[in-house]
mmCIF file of C-alpha atoms in Angstrom:
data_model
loop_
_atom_site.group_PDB
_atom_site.id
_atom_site.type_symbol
_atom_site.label_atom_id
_atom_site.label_comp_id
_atom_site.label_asym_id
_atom_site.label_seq_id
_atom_site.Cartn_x
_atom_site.Cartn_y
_atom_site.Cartn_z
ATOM 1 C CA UNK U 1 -4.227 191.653 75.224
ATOM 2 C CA UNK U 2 -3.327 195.024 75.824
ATOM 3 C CA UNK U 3 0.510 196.386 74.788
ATOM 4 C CA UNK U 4 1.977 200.139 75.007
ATOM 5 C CA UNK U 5 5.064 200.631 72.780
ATOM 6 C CA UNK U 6 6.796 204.100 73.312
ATOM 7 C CA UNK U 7 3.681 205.683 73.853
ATOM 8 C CA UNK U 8 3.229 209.450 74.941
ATOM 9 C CA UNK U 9 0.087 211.585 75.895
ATOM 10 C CA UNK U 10 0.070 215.393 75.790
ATOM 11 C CA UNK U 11 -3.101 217.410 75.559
ATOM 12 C CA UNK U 12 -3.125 220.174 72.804
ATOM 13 C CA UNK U 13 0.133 222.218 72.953
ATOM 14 C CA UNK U 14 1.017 221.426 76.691
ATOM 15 C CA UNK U 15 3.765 219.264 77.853
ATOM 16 C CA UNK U 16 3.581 215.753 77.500
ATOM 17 C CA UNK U 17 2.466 214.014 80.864
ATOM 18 C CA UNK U 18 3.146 210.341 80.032
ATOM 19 C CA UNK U 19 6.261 209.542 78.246
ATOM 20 C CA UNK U 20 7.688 206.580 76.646
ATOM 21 C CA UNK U 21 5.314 204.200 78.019
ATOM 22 C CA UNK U 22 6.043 200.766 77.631
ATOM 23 C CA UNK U 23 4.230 197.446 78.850
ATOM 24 C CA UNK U 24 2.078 194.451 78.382
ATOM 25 C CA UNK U 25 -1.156 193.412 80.033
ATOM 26 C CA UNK U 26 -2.083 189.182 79.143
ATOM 27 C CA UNK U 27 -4.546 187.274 80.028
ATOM 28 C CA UNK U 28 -4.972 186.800 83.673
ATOM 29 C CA UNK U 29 -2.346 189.020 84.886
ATOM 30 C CA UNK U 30 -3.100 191.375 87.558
ATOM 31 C CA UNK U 31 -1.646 194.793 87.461
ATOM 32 C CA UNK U 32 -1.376 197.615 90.076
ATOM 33 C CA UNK U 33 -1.092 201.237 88.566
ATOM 34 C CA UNK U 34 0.204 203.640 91.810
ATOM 35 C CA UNK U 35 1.282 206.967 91.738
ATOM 36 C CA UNK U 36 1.197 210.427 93.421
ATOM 37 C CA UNK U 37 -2.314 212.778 92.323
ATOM 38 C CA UNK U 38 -2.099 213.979 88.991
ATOM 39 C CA UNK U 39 0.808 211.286 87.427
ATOM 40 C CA UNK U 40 -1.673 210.556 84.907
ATOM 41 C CA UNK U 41 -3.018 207.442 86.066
ATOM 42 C CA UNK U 42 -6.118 208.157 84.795
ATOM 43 C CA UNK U 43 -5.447 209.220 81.459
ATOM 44 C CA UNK U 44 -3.705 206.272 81.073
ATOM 45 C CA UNK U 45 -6.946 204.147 82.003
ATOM 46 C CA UNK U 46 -8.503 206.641 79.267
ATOM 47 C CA UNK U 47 -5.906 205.097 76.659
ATOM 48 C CA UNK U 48 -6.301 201.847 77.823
ATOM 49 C CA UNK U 49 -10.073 202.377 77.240
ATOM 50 C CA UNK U 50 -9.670 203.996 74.358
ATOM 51 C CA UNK U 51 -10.957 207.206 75.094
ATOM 52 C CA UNK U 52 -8.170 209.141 74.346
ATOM 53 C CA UNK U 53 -5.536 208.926 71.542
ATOM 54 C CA UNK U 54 -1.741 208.855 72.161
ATOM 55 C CA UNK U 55 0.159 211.466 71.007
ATOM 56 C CA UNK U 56 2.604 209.352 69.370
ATOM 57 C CA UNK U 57 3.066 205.448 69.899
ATOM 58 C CA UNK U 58 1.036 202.040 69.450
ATOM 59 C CA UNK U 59 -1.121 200.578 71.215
ATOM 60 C CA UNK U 60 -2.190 197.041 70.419
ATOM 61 C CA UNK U 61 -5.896 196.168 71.654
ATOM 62 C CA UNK U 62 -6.184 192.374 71.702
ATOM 63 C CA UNK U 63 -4.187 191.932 68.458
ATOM 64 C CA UNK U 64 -5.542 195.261 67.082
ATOM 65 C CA UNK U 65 -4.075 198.913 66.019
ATOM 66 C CA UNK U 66 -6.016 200.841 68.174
ATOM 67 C CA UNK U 67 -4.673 204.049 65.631
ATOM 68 C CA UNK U 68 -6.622 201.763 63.154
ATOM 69 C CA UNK U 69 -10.190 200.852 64.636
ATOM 70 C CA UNK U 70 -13.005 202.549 63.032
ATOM 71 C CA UNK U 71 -16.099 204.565 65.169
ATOM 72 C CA UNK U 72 -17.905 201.151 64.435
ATOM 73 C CA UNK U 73 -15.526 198.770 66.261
ATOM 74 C CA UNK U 74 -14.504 200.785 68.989
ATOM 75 C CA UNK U 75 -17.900 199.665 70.655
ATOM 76 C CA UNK U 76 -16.940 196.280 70.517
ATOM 77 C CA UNK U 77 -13.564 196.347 71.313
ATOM 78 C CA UNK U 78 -14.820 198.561 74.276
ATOM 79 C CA UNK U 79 -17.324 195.487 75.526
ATOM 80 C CA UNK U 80 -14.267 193.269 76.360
ATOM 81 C CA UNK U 81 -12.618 195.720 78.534
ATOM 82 C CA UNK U 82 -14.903 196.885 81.798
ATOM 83 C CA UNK U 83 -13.892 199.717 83.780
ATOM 84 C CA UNK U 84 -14.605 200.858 87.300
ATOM 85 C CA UNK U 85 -14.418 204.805 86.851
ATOM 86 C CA UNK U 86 -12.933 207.176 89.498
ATOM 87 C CA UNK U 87 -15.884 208.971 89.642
ATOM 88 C CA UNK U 88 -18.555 205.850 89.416
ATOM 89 C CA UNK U 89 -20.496 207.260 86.437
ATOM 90 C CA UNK U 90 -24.065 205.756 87.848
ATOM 91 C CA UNK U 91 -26.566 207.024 86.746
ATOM 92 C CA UNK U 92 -29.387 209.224 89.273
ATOM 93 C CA UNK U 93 -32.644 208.375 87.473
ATOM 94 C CA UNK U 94 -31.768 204.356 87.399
ATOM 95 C CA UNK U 95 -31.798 201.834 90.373
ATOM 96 C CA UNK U 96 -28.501 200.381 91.453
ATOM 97 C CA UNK U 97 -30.240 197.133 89.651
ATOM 98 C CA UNK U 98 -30.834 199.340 86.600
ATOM 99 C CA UNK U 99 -27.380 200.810 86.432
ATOM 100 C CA UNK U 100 -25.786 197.313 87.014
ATOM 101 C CA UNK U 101 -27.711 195.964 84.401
ATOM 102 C CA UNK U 102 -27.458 199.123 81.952
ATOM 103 C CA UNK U 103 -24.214 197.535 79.885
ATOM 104 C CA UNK U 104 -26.365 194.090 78.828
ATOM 105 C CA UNK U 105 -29.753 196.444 78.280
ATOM 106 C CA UNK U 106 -27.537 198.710 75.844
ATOM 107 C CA UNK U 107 -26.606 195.403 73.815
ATOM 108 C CA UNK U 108 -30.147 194.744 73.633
ATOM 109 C CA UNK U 109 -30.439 191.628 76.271
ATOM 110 C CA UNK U 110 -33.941 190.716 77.669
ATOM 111 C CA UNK U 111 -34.188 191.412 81.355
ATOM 112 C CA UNK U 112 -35.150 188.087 81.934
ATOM 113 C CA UNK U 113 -31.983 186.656 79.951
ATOM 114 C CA UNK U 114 -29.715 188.939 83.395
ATOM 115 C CA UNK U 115 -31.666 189.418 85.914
ATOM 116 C CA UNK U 116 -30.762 186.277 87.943
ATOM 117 C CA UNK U 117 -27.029 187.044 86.920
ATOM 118 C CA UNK U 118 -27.456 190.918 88.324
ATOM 119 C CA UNK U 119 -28.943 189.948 91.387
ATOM 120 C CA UNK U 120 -26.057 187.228 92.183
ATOM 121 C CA UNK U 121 -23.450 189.947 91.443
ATOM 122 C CA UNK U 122 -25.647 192.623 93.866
ATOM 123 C CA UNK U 123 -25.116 189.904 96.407
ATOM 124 C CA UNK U 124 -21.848 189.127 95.648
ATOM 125 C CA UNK U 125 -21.117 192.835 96.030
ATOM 126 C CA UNK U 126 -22.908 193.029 99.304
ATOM 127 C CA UNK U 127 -25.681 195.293 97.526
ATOM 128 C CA UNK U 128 -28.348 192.739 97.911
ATOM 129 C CA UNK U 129 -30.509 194.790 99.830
ATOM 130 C CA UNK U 130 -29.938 197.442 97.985
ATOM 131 C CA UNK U 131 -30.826 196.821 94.388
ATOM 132 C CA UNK U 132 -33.886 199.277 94.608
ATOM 133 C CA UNK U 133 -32.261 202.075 95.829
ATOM 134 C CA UNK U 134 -31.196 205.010 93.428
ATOM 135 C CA UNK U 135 -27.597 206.359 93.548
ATOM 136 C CA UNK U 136 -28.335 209.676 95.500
ATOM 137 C CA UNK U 137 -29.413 207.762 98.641
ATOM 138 C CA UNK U 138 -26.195 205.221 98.070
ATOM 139 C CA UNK U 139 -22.980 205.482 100.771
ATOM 140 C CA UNK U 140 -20.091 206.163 98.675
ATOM 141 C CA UNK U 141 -18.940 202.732 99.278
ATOM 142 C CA UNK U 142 -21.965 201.422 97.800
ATOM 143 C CA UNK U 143 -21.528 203.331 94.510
ATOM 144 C CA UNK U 144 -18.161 202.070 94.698
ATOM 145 C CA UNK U 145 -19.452 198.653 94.625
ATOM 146 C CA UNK U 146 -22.452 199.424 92.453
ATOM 147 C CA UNK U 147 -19.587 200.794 90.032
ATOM 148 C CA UNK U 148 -16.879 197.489 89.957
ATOM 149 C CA UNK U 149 -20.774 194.843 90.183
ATOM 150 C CA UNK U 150 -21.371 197.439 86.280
ATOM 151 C CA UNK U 151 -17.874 196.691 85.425
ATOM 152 C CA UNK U 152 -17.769 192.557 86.029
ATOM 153 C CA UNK U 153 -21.229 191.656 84.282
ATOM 154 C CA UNK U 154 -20.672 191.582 80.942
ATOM 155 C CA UNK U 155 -17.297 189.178 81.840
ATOM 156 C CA UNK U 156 -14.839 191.405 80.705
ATOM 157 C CA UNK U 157 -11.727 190.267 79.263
ATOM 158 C CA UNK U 158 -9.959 192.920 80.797
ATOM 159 C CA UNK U 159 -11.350 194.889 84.004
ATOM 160 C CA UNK U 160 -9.553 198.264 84.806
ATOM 161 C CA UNK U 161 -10.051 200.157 87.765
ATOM 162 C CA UNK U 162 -9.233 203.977 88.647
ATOM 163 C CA UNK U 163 -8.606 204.315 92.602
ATOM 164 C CA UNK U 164 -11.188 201.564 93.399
ATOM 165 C CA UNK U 165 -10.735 202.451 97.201
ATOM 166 C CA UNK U 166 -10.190 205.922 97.091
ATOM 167 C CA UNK U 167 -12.278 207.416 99.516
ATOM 168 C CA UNK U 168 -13.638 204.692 101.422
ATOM 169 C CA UNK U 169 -12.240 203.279 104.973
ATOM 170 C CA UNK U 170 -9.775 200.733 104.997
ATOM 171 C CA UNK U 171 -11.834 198.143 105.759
ATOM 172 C CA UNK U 172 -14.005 198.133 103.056
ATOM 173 C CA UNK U 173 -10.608 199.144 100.882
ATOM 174 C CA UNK U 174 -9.804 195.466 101.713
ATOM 175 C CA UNK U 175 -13.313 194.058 100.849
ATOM 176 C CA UNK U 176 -13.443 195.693 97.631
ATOM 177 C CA UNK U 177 -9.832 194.472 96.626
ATOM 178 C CA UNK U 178 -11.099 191.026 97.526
ATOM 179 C CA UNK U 179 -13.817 191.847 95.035
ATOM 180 C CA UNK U 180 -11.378 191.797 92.685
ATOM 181 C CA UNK U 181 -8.628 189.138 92.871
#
């Protein structure tokens, strides 16, 4: 689904920070990307999401160049993969409902063609009660799980996740990892 061959990342003149990066993700695997603050875990995620260009290497995007995709296919190359970002990336002005739902509204989906699926995945997130409220008033642990419920409903082929329990007590560390497998 997703391969790396000899792949390298610098930004502008400075020194490369990933180097010869080499791997496979396939269908159903589960991976676990660990490393010290500022390894480049993230920009890594970036590649994978194709948000950044390697400096030199391939990568292959479900049987694709990714050096090779136009502006117009990116988008729906981009729609297979879902990503839980570091930093959530809800938006203040929309509900948690609204936010979750924000990836089907953008492909032009009818609210009434989602809504039963949002509200299952609010639940399933533990966010049930909380599908009104706007980001601002949300517990980092609930835009946490606001984030990863954005990520899973439009069934991603591939779900990536950058520190999906950073900040957030070790309890719920363990809930939200259960989200996931």
């Amino acid at each position: 689904m997703i391969r790396f061959d000899n792949v390298g990342l610098r930004y502008g003149t400075g020194p490369e920070i990933l180097r010869d990066i080499n791997f496979e993700v396939g269908p159903k695997s589960f991976q676990f990307l660990t490393g010290p603050s500022g390894a480049g875990k993230t920009s890594l995620i970036r590649l994978f999401f194709l948000s950044l260009k390697p400096s030199r290497g391939l990568i292959t995007v479900f049987g694709r160049d990714a050096a090779t995709l136009s502006r117009n296919d990116l988008p729906e190359v981009r729609r297979r993969i879902g990503v839980v970002f570091q930093d959530f990336r809800l938006l203040d002005h929309l509900t948690t409902f609204e936010n979750i739902a924000l990836p089907l509204r953008v492909l032009g989906q009818e609210e009434t063609s989602y809504r039963a699926d949002v509200i299952e995945l609010l639940r399933w997130v533990g966010l049930g009660d909380r599908m009104h409220a706007f980001p601002p008033v949300l517990s980092g642990g609930e835009k946490q799980r606001a984030a990863i419920a954005r990520a899973l409903i439009g069934k991603p082929e591939i779900l990536l996740a950058d520190e999906p329990t950073g900040n957030v007590d070790p309890p719920l560390a363990r809930r939200l990892m259960r989200l996931f497998v």
